[in-house]
Structures are given as C-alpha cells and as structure tokens.
Amino acid sequence: MALSALPEWPAVPPAHGPVFLRAVEDDDLEMARELSTDPYVPLVGTLPLNASADQALGWIRRQQSRHAARTGFSFTIVLKDSGTAVGHCGLWLSELDKGRATAGYAVVPSKRGQGLAAAALTALTDFAWTIPGLHRVALLIEPWNTASIRTAVRAGYEREGLLRSYTEIEGERRDMLLFAAVI
Ligand SMILES: CC(C)(COP(=O)(O)OP(=O)(O)OC[C@H]1O[C@@H](n2cnc3c(N)ncnc32)[C@H](O)[C@@H]1OP(=O)(O)O)[C@@H](O)C(=O)NCCC(=O)NCCS
C-alpha cells in the first residue's frame, strides 16, 4: 500500500497548560545532555548515557531529520512562561497509512514532578487528532514506570493490556503495558 504523506509541520505550536511543543533546535543541547543523565532514557532511544556535546548534537540532528524521513514529529517540550526547554516528545507515524501512531516522552530530571509530561502528552495527542486518517495513538510503558503510567492516564490514555516478553532492554526480555487513546 502506498504510504500517505506526512502532514506539514503545525503552523501553530501544539500547547497545553504550562507547555508548548516546537521543533528540536541546536539550542536544545543542554536539555538533551541533562536528559541523557537519566539511565533509562538511553535505553529507550538513541541518546547515549551522559552524552557529550557532540553526541547530544548528533541526537538533535537525528530528531531534526524525523519529519523529512517520514518517521514522525519530534518535538521539544518548552515552558510557555520562560521559553526553557524541559524535555522531548515524539509522535511516530510509520503506520499512519493504517491509522495508527505511537508516542514517547521524557522530561529532564530537574523539572519532574510538576505534571509537565502529562501536559506535553495532552498537547501531542490533541495535535495527533488534527492529522487526517489517524485514529489511534499507542504508548508502551514498562510496568514499574509509575510516573509514565500516571502521565498516560492524566493525558486520557486507557490501559489495554500487558504485552508479555514484548521487547529486549539491557539484554533482558521485558513486558510492556499497552496504553492507547482513540478517536
Ligand atoms: C515519565 C516522565 C516523563 C514523567 O514526567 P513528569 O513531568 O516528571 O511527571 P510527574 O512528575 O508529574 O509525574 C506524573 C505522575 O507520576 C507520579 N510519580 C512520579 N514519580 C513517581 C514514582 N517514582 N512513584 C510513583 N509515582 C510517581 C506523580 O506523582 C504524578 O502523579 P499524579 O498524576 O497522580 O500527580 C519522567 O519521569 C521521565 O522523563 N522519565 C524517563 C523517561 C521515561 O520513562 N519516559 C516514558 C517512557 S514510556
């Protein structure tokens, strides 16, 4: 089946509560380096642990190529009041022709505990529903990851089940909870 083209980058940045989402910029280097200090972040993406400036810039370049490569929308999460970059989220659209997307998110350790991930995921999901032909956004979350589960629930996602031995992380098969939002 022919792949549908990705929609244009949103003219108005997706926003909710204290945050808005914008394209990843070179100035996000320090945010990326702080994200990389969380040992879990490198396990679920391409940012190396304790990234050097060069490694963080490489990650930024990969994010900046996602839309053109038709992989999806890679956003920096930014505080509305100060313009500070506080994290990253992505809407991944390789299955857009089937009406499906997946999403992921991370907030820098120093800004956690303020509901910023839930606000960002809400903005991301509201944006998702503007994409023609998209009906479902799924999240895969490890069962121990309470903060991510709470984030998903706060953003309106429902738990659909446990995918046993779904993926390999650190050389170990891991179960994943499946959450999804649908329209
Ligand atoms: C998951 C993550 C994005 C949450 O970001 P956040 O903005 O800090 O989210 P919050 O601190 O507001 O936490 C969300 C909820 O989890 C709860 N929570 C946070 N840490 C918790 C913990 N260790 N144990 C139990 N509950 C926790 C908060 O109380 C909050 O609950 P509430 O909605 O009832 O108030 C952040 O922890 C992170 O970046 N983790 C590493 C990357 C990651 O795991 N991404 C998700 C992959 S599926």
PDB file of C-alpha atoms and ligand atoms in Angstrom:
ATOM      1  CA  MET A   1       0.000   0.000   0.000  1.00  0.00           C
ATOM      2  CA  ALA A   2       1.295   3.479  -0.815  1.00  0.00           C
ATOM      3  CA  LEU A   3       2.311   5.468   2.234  1.00  0.00           C
ATOM      4  CA  SER A   4       0.330   8.634   2.862  1.00  0.00           C
ATOM      5  CA  ALA A   5       2.464  11.757   3.025  1.00  0.00           C
ATOM      6  CA  LEU A   6       3.154  13.205   6.456  1.00  0.00           C
ATOM      7  CA  PRO A   7       1.219  16.392   7.128  1.00  0.00           C
ATOM      8  CA  GLU A   8       3.052  19.713   7.242  1.00  0.00           C
ATOM      9  CA  TRP A   9       4.652  20.897  10.461  1.00  0.00           C
ATOM     10  CA  PRO A  10       1.903  22.588  12.572  1.00  0.00           C
ATOM     11  CA  ALA A  11       1.628  26.334  11.881  1.00  0.00           C
ATOM     12  CA  VAL A  12       0.539  26.919  15.491  1.00  0.00           C
ATOM     13  CA  PRO A  13       2.693  25.078  18.056  1.00  0.00           C
ATOM     14  CA  PRO A  14       0.730  22.386  19.923  1.00  0.00           C
ATOM     15  CA  ALA A  15       0.218  23.571  23.517  1.00  0.00           C
ATOM     16  CA  HIS A  16      -1.479  22.608  26.755  1.00  0.00           C
ATOM     17  CA  GLY A  17      -1.313  24.115  30.241  1.00  0.00           C
ATOM     18  CA  PRO A  18       2.226  25.355  31.002  1.00  0.00           C
ATOM     19  CA  VAL A  19       3.939  23.898  27.912  1.00  0.00           C
ATOM     20  CA  PHE A  20       4.106  24.158  24.150  1.00  0.00           C
ATOM     21  CA  LEU A  21       5.850  21.906  21.627  1.00  0.00           C
ATOM     22  CA  ARG A  22       8.245  23.083  18.931  1.00  0.00           C
ATOM     23  CA  ALA A  23      10.778  21.562  16.557  1.00  0.00           C
ATOM     24  CA  VAL A  24      14.058  20.398  18.107  1.00  0.00           C
ATOM     25  CA  GLU A  25      16.722  23.129  17.795  1.00  0.00           C
ATOM     26  CA  ASP A  26      20.513  23.182  18.156  1.00  0.00           C
ATOM     27  CA  ASP A  27      20.000  25.283  21.318  1.00  0.00           C
ATOM     28  CA  ASP A  28      18.404  22.223  22.970  1.00  0.00           C
ATOM     29  CA  LEU A  29      21.894  20.829  23.595  1.00  0.00           C
ATOM     30  CA  GLU A  30      21.894  21.365  27.373  1.00  0.00           C
ATOM     31  CA  MET A  31      18.369  19.932  27.686  1.00  0.00           C
ATOM     32  CA  ALA A  32      19.482  16.856  25.712  1.00  0.00           C
ATOM     33  CA  ARG A  33      22.593  16.451  27.872  1.00  0.00           C
ATOM     34  CA  GLU A  34      20.503  16.631  31.050  1.00  0.00           C
ATOM     35  CA  LEU A  35      18.019  14.085  29.648  1.00  0.00           C
ATOM     36  CA  SER A  36      20.965  11.769  28.972  1.00  0.00           C
ATOM     37  CA  THR A  37      21.858  11.688  32.690  1.00  0.00           C
ATOM     38  CA  ASP A  38      18.752   9.550  33.357  1.00  0.00           C
ATOM     39  CA  PRO A  39      19.990   5.974  32.774  1.00  0.00           C
ATOM     40  CA  TYR A  40      16.554   4.925  31.477  1.00  0.00           C
ATOM     41  CA  VAL A  41      16.409   7.479  28.637  1.00  0.00           C
ATOM     42  CA  PRO A  42      19.300   5.926  26.614  1.00  0.00           C
ATOM     43  CA  LEU A  43      17.622   2.513  26.883  1.00  0.00           C
ATOM     44  CA  VAL A  44      14.507   3.635  25.004  1.00  0.00           C
ATOM     45  CA  GLY A  45      16.011   5.973  22.405  1.00  0.00           C
ATOM     46  CA  THR A  46      19.215   6.923  20.614  1.00  0.00           C
ATOM     47  CA  LEU A  47      20.605   9.425  23.136  1.00  0.00           C
ATOM     48  CA  PRO A  48      23.785   7.956  24.694  1.00  0.00           C
ATOM     49  CA  LEU A  49      24.149   7.904  28.502  1.00  0.00           C
ATOM     50  CA  ASN A  50      25.833  11.085  29.805  1.00  0.00           C
ATOM     51  CA  ALA A  51      26.085  12.384  26.243  1.00  0.00           C
ATOM     52  CA  SER A  52      28.991  14.616  25.247  1.00  0.00           C
ATOM     53  CA  ALA A  53      28.159  17.830  23.387  1.00  0.00           C
ATOM     54  CA  ASP A  54      28.914  16.070  20.089  1.00  0.00           C
ATOM     55  CA  GLN A  55      26.729  13.082  20.976  1.00  0.00           C
ATOM     56  CA  ALA A  56      23.867  15.356  22.064  1.00  0.00           C
ATOM     57  CA  LEU A  57      24.185  17.313  18.822  1.00  0.00           C
ATOM     58  CA  GLY A  58      24.067  14.033  16.887  1.00  0.00           C
ATOM     59  CA  TRP A  59      20.813  13.162  18.687  1.00  0.00           C
ATOM     60  CA  ILE A  60      19.445  16.638  17.867  1.00  0.00           C
ATOM     61  CA  ARG A  61      20.331  16.143  14.196  1.00  0.00           C
ATOM     62  CA  ARG A  62      18.537  12.773  14.188  1.00  0.00           C
ATOM     63  CA  GLN A  63      15.424  14.386  15.688  1.00  0.00           C
ATOM     64  CA  GLN A  64      15.576  17.158  13.090  1.00  0.00           C
ATOM     65  CA  SER A  65      15.573  14.538  10.311  1.00  0.00           C
ATOM     66  CA  ARG A  66      12.500  12.608  11.550  1.00  0.00           C
ATOM     67  CA  HIS A  67       9.833  14.602   9.716  1.00  0.00           C
ATOM     68  CA  ALA A  68      11.623  14.592   6.353  1.00  0.00           C
ATOM     69  CA  ALA A  69      12.292  10.859   6.781  1.00  0.00           C
ATOM     70  CA  ARG A  70       8.537  10.400   7.363  1.00  0.00           C
ATOM     71  CA  THR A  71       9.203   8.839  10.774  1.00  0.00           C
ATOM     72  CA  GLY A  72       7.042  11.351  12.630  1.00  0.00           C
ATOM     73  CA  PHE A  73       7.099  14.611  14.571  1.00  0.00           C
ATOM     74  CA  SER A  74       9.913  15.077  17.078  1.00  0.00           C
ATOM     75  CA  PHE A  75       9.203  17.942  19.488  1.00  0.00           C
ATOM     76  CA  THR A  76      10.994  19.772  22.258  1.00  0.00           C
ATOM     77  CA  ILE A  77       8.771  20.459  25.282  1.00  0.00           C
ATOM     78  CA  VAL A  78       9.089  24.144  26.233  1.00  0.00           C
ATOM     79  CA  LEU A  79       7.773  26.129  29.212  1.00  0.00           C
ATOM     80  CA  LYS A  80       5.419  28.863  27.980  1.00  0.00           C
ATOM     81  CA  ASP A  81       6.418  31.391  30.629  1.00  0.00           C
ATOM     82  CA  SER A  82      10.216  31.219  30.309  1.00  0.00           C
ATOM     83  CA  GLY A  83      10.908  29.530  26.969  1.00  0.00           C
ATOM     84  CA  THR A  84      13.001  26.909  28.800  1.00  0.00           C
ATOM     85  CA  ALA A  85      13.353  23.538  27.061  1.00  0.00           C
ATOM     86  CA  VAL A  86      12.335  20.868  29.589  1.00  0.00           C
ATOM     87  CA  GLY A  87      12.070  17.657  27.614  1.00  0.00           C
ATOM     88  CA  HIS A  88      11.247  15.846  24.431  1.00  0.00           C
ATOM     89  CA  CYS A  89       8.281  14.024  22.951  1.00  0.00           C
ATOM     90  CA  GLY A  90       7.571  12.339  19.655  1.00  0.00           C
ATOM     91  CA  LEU A  91       4.596  11.258  17.600  1.00  0.00           C
ATOM     92  CA  TRP A  92       5.791   8.345  15.467  1.00  0.00           C
ATOM     93  CA  LEU A  93       3.865   7.790  12.278  1.00  0.00           C
ATOM     94  CA  SER A  94       5.358   4.888  10.339  1.00  0.00           C
ATOM     95  CA  GLU A  95       1.902   3.225  10.490  1.00  0.00           C
ATOM     96  CA  LEU A  96      -0.109   6.312   9.554  1.00  0.00           C
ATOM     97  CA  ASP A  97      -1.423   4.514   6.474  1.00  0.00           C
ATOM     98  CA  LYS A  98      -3.115   2.100   8.928  1.00  0.00           C
ATOM     99  CA  GLY A  99      -4.481   4.957  11.069  1.00  0.00           C
ATOM    100  CA  ARG A 100      -2.053   4.279  13.926  1.00  0.00           C
ATOM    101  CA  ALA A 101       0.700   6.174  15.724  1.00  0.00           C
ATOM    102  CA  THR A 102       2.866   5.644  18.769  1.00  0.00           C
ATOM    103  CA  ALA A 103       4.181   8.305  21.137  1.00  0.00           C
ATOM    104  CA  GLY A 104       7.017   8.733  23.614  1.00  0.00           C
ATOM    105  CA  TYR A 105       8.088  11.413  26.090  1.00  0.00           C
ATOM    106  CA  ALA A 106      10.764  12.352  28.595  1.00  0.00           C
ATOM    107  CA  VAL A 107      11.231  15.326  30.945  1.00  0.00           C
ATOM    108  CA  VAL A 108      14.618  16.447  32.294  1.00  0.00           C
ATOM    109  CA  PRO A 109      15.177  15.237  35.881  1.00  0.00           C
ATOM    110  CA  SER A 110      15.252  18.786  37.337  1.00  0.00           C
ATOM    111  CA  LYS A 111      11.732  19.571  36.040  1.00  0.00           C
ATOM    112  CA  ARG A 112       9.901  16.404  37.029  1.00  0.00           C
ATOM    113  CA  GLY A 113       7.029  16.227  39.489  1.00  0.00           C
ATOM    114  CA  GLN A 114       5.137  19.208  38.025  1.00  0.00           C
ATOM    115  CA  GLY A 115       2.853  17.385  35.606  1.00  0.00           C
ATOM    116  CA  LEU A 116       4.813  18.671  32.600  1.00  0.00           C
ATOM    117  CA  ALA A 117       4.870  15.286  30.845  1.00  0.00           C
ATOM    118  CA  ALA A 118       1.072  14.961  31.103  1.00  0.00           C
ATOM    119  CA  ALA A 119       0.656  18.497  29.686  1.00  0.00           C
ATOM    120  CA  ALA A 120       3.047  17.700  26.831  1.00  0.00           C
ATOM    121  CA  LEU A 121       1.355  14.382  26.061  1.00  0.00           C
ATOM    122  CA  THR A 122      -2.039  16.112  26.042  1.00  0.00           C
ATOM    123  CA  ALA A 123      -0.728  18.728  23.579  1.00  0.00           C
ATOM    124  CA  LEU A 124       0.843  15.972  21.455  1.00  0.00           C
ATOM    125  CA  THR A 125      -2.375  13.926  21.428  1.00  0.00           C
ATOM    126  CA  ASP A 126      -4.568  16.948  20.586  1.00  0.00           C
ATOM    127  CA  PHE A 127      -2.186  17.606  17.692  1.00  0.00           C
ATOM    128  CA  ALA A 128      -2.391  13.942  16.653  1.00  0.00           C
ATOM    129  CA  TRP A 129      -6.158  14.255  16.142  1.00  0.00           C
ATOM    130  CA  THR A 130      -5.581  17.039  13.585  1.00  0.00           C
ATOM    131  CA  ILE A 131      -3.781  14.528  11.330  1.00  0.00           C
ATOM    132  CA  PRO A 132      -6.125  13.182   8.670  1.00  0.00           C
ATOM    133  CA  GLY A 133      -6.599   9.413   8.847  1.00  0.00           C
ATOM    134  CA  LEU A 134      -5.105   8.982  12.326  1.00  0.00           C
ATOM    135  CA  HIS A 135      -7.402   7.168  14.761  1.00  0.00           C
ATOM    136  CA  ARG A 136      -5.178   5.663  17.423  1.00  0.00           C
ATOM    137  CA  VAL A 137      -2.093   6.660  19.443  1.00  0.00           C
ATOM    138  CA  ALA A 138      -0.432   3.908  21.493  1.00  0.00           C
ATOM    139  CA  LEU A 139       2.115   4.027  24.320  1.00  0.00           C
ATOM    140  CA  LEU A 140       4.315   1.158  25.511  1.00  0.00           C
ATOM    141  CA  ILE A 141       5.246   1.505  29.172  1.00  0.00           C
ATOM    142  CA  GLU A 142       7.191  -0.804  31.459  1.00  0.00           C
ATOM    143  CA  PRO A 143       5.025  -1.908  34.414  1.00  0.00           C
ATOM    144  CA  TRP A 144       7.426  -0.408  37.012  1.00  0.00           C
ATOM    145  CA  ASN A 145       7.289   3.058  35.395  1.00  0.00           C
ATOM    146  CA  THR A 146       4.630   4.596  37.648  1.00  0.00           C
ATOM    147  CA  ALA A 147       5.389   8.180  36.603  1.00  0.00           C
ATOM    148  CA  SER A 148       4.847   7.273  32.942  1.00  0.00           C
ATOM    149  CA  ILE A 149       1.668   5.317  33.711  1.00  0.00           C
ATOM    150  CA  ARG A 150       0.275   8.298  35.686  1.00  0.00           C
ATOM    151  CA  THR A 151       1.267  10.593  32.801  1.00  0.00           C
ATOM    152  CA  ALA A 152      -0.609   8.407  30.298  1.00  0.00           C
ATOM    153  CA  VAL A 153      -3.750   8.241  32.458  1.00  0.00           C
ATOM    154  CA  ARG A 154      -3.697  12.001  33.099  1.00  0.00           C
ATOM    155  CA  ALA A 155      -3.491  12.601  29.344  1.00  0.00           C
ATOM    156  CA  GLY A 156      -6.578  10.423  28.763  1.00  0.00           C
ATOM    157  CA  TYR A 157      -4.957   7.151  27.680  1.00  0.00           C
ATOM    158  CA  GLU A 158      -6.522   3.836  28.686  1.00  0.00           C
ATOM    159  CA  ARG A 159      -4.714   0.668  29.624  1.00  0.00           C
ATOM    160  CA  GLU A 160      -5.428  -2.099  27.112  1.00  0.00           C
ATOM    161  CA  GLY A 161      -3.266  -4.912  28.395  1.00  0.00           C
ATOM    162  CA  LEU A 162       0.125  -6.379  29.165  1.00  0.00           C
ATOM    163  CA  LEU A 163       2.353  -7.393  26.259  1.00  0.00           C
ATOM    164  CA  ARG A 164       4.444 -10.186  27.732  1.00  0.00           C
ATOM    165  CA  SER A 165       8.112 -10.503  26.760  1.00  0.00           C
ATOM    166  CA  TYR A 166       7.493  -7.744  24.236  1.00  0.00           C
ATOM    167  CA  THR A 167      10.950  -6.268  23.804  1.00  0.00           C
ATOM    168  CA  GLU A 168      14.591  -6.607  24.778  1.00  0.00           C
ATOM    169  CA  ILE A 169      16.105  -3.921  27.027  1.00  0.00           C
ATOM    170  CA  GLU A 170      19.600  -4.329  28.510  1.00  0.00           C
ATOM    171  CA  GLY A 171      19.778  -7.885  27.182  1.00  0.00           C
ATOM    172  CA  GLU A 172      16.574  -8.903  29.001  1.00  0.00           C
ATOM    173  CA  ARG A 173      13.103  -9.650  27.662  1.00  0.00           C
ATOM    174  CA  ARG A 174      10.698  -7.104  29.186  1.00  0.00           C
ATOM    175  CA  ASP A 175       6.921  -6.966  29.497  1.00  0.00           C
ATOM    176  CA  MET A 176       5.257  -3.764  28.320  1.00  0.00           C
ATOM    177  CA  LEU A 177       1.907  -2.252  29.251  1.00  0.00           C
ATOM    178  CA  LEU A 178      -0.083  -1.093  26.245  1.00  0.00           C
ATOM    179  CA  PHE A 179      -1.961   2.184  26.659  1.00  0.00           C
ATOM    180  CA  ALA A 180      -3.863   3.903  23.866  1.00  0.00           C
ATOM    181  CA  ALA A 181      -6.045   6.881  23.044  1.00  0.00           C
ATOM    182  CA  VAL A 182      -8.517   6.605  20.166  1.00  0.00           C
ATOM    183  CA  ILE A 183     -10.976   8.763  18.297  1.00  0.00           C
TER     184      ILE A 183
HETATM  185  C1  LIG B   1       7.817   9.588  32.887  1.00  0.00           C
HETATM  186  C2  LIG B   1       8.179  11.065  32.955  1.00  0.00           C
HETATM  187  C3  LIG B   1       8.127  11.663  31.549  1.00  0.00           C
HETATM  188  C4  LIG B   1       7.153  11.783  33.844  1.00  0.00           C
HETATM  189  O1  LIG B   1       7.415  13.183  33.763  1.00  0.00           O
HETATM  190  P1  LIG B   1       6.934  14.251  34.864  1.00  0.00           P
HETATM  191  O2  LIG B   1       6.573  15.510  34.172  1.00  0.00           O
HETATM  192  O3  LIG B   1       8.016  14.380  35.829  1.00  0.00           O
HETATM  193  O4  LIG B   1       5.666  13.591  35.507  1.00  0.00           O
HETATM  194  P2  LIG B   1       5.199  13.877  37.029  1.00  0.00           P
HETATM  195  O5  LIG B   1       6.352  14.033  37.946  1.00  0.00           O
HETATM  196  O6  LIG B   1       4.191  14.956  37.017  1.00  0.00           O
HETATM  197  O7  LIG B   1       4.560  12.525  37.423  1.00  0.00           O
HETATM  198  C5  LIG B   1       3.382  12.065  36.857  1.00  0.00           C
HETATM  199  C6  LIG B   1       2.699  11.274  37.945  1.00  0.00           C
HETATM  200  O8  LIG B   1       3.520  10.185  38.397  1.00  0.00           O
HETATM  201  C7  LIG B   1       3.703  10.273  39.797  1.00  0.00           C
HETATM  202  N1  LIG B   1       5.060   9.821  40.068  1.00  0.00           N
HETATM  203  C8  LIG B   1       6.195  10.404  39.677  1.00  0.00           C
HETATM  204  N2  LIG B   1       7.257   9.662  40.080  1.00  0.00           N
HETATM  205  C9  LIG B   1       6.739   8.606  40.752  1.00  0.00           C
HETATM  206  C10 LIG B   1       7.303   7.490  41.424  1.00  0.00           C
HETATM  207  N3  LIG B   1       8.622   7.306  41.437  1.00  0.00           N
HETATM  208  N4  LIG B   1       6.484   6.605  42.012  1.00  0.00           N
HETATM  209  C11 LIG B   1       5.146   6.800  41.980  1.00  0.00           C
HETATM  210  N5  LIG B   1       4.546   7.823  41.346  1.00  0.00           N
HETATM  211  C12 LIG B   1       5.341   8.713  40.742  1.00  0.00           C
HETATM  212  C13 LIG B   1       3.473  11.727  40.139  1.00  0.00           C
HETATM  213  O9  LIG B   1       3.049  11.869  41.475  1.00  0.00           O
HETATM  214  C14 LIG B   1       2.367  12.075  39.186  1.00  0.00           C
HETATM  215  O10 LIG B   1       1.150  11.514  39.645  1.00  0.00           O
HETATM  216  P3  LIG B   1      -0.242  12.316  39.636  1.00  0.00           P
HETATM  217  O11 LIG B   1      -0.615  12.405  38.170  1.00  0.00           O
HETATM  218  O12 LIG B   1      -1.142  11.444  40.412  1.00  0.00           O
HETATM  219  O13 LIG B   1       0.041  13.651  40.246  1.00  0.00           O
HETATM  220  C15 LIG B   1       9.597  11.281  33.550  1.00  0.00           C
HETATM  221  O14 LIG B   1       9.663  10.599  34.782  1.00  0.00           O
HETATM  222  C16 LIG B   1      10.701  10.783  32.645  1.00  0.00           C
HETATM  223  O15 LIG B   1      11.158  11.531  31.764  1.00  0.00           O
HETATM  224  N6  LIG B   1      11.162   9.534  32.820  1.00  0.00           N
HETATM  225  C17 LIG B   1      12.214   8.954  31.989  1.00  0.00           C
HETATM  226  C18 LIG B   1      11.740   8.649  30.567  1.00  0.00           C
HETATM  227  C19 LIG B   1      10.513   7.774  30.570  1.00  0.00           C
HETATM  228  O16 LIG B   1      10.358   6.870  31.378  1.00  0.00           O
HETATM  229  N7  LIG B   1       9.630   8.064  29.601  1.00  0.00           N
HETATM  230  C20 LIG B   1       8.415   7.303  29.401  1.00  0.00           C
HETATM  231  C21 LIG B   1       8.714   6.038  28.654  1.00  0.00           C
HETATM  232  S1  LIG B   1       7.232   5.081  28.470  1.00  0.00           S
END
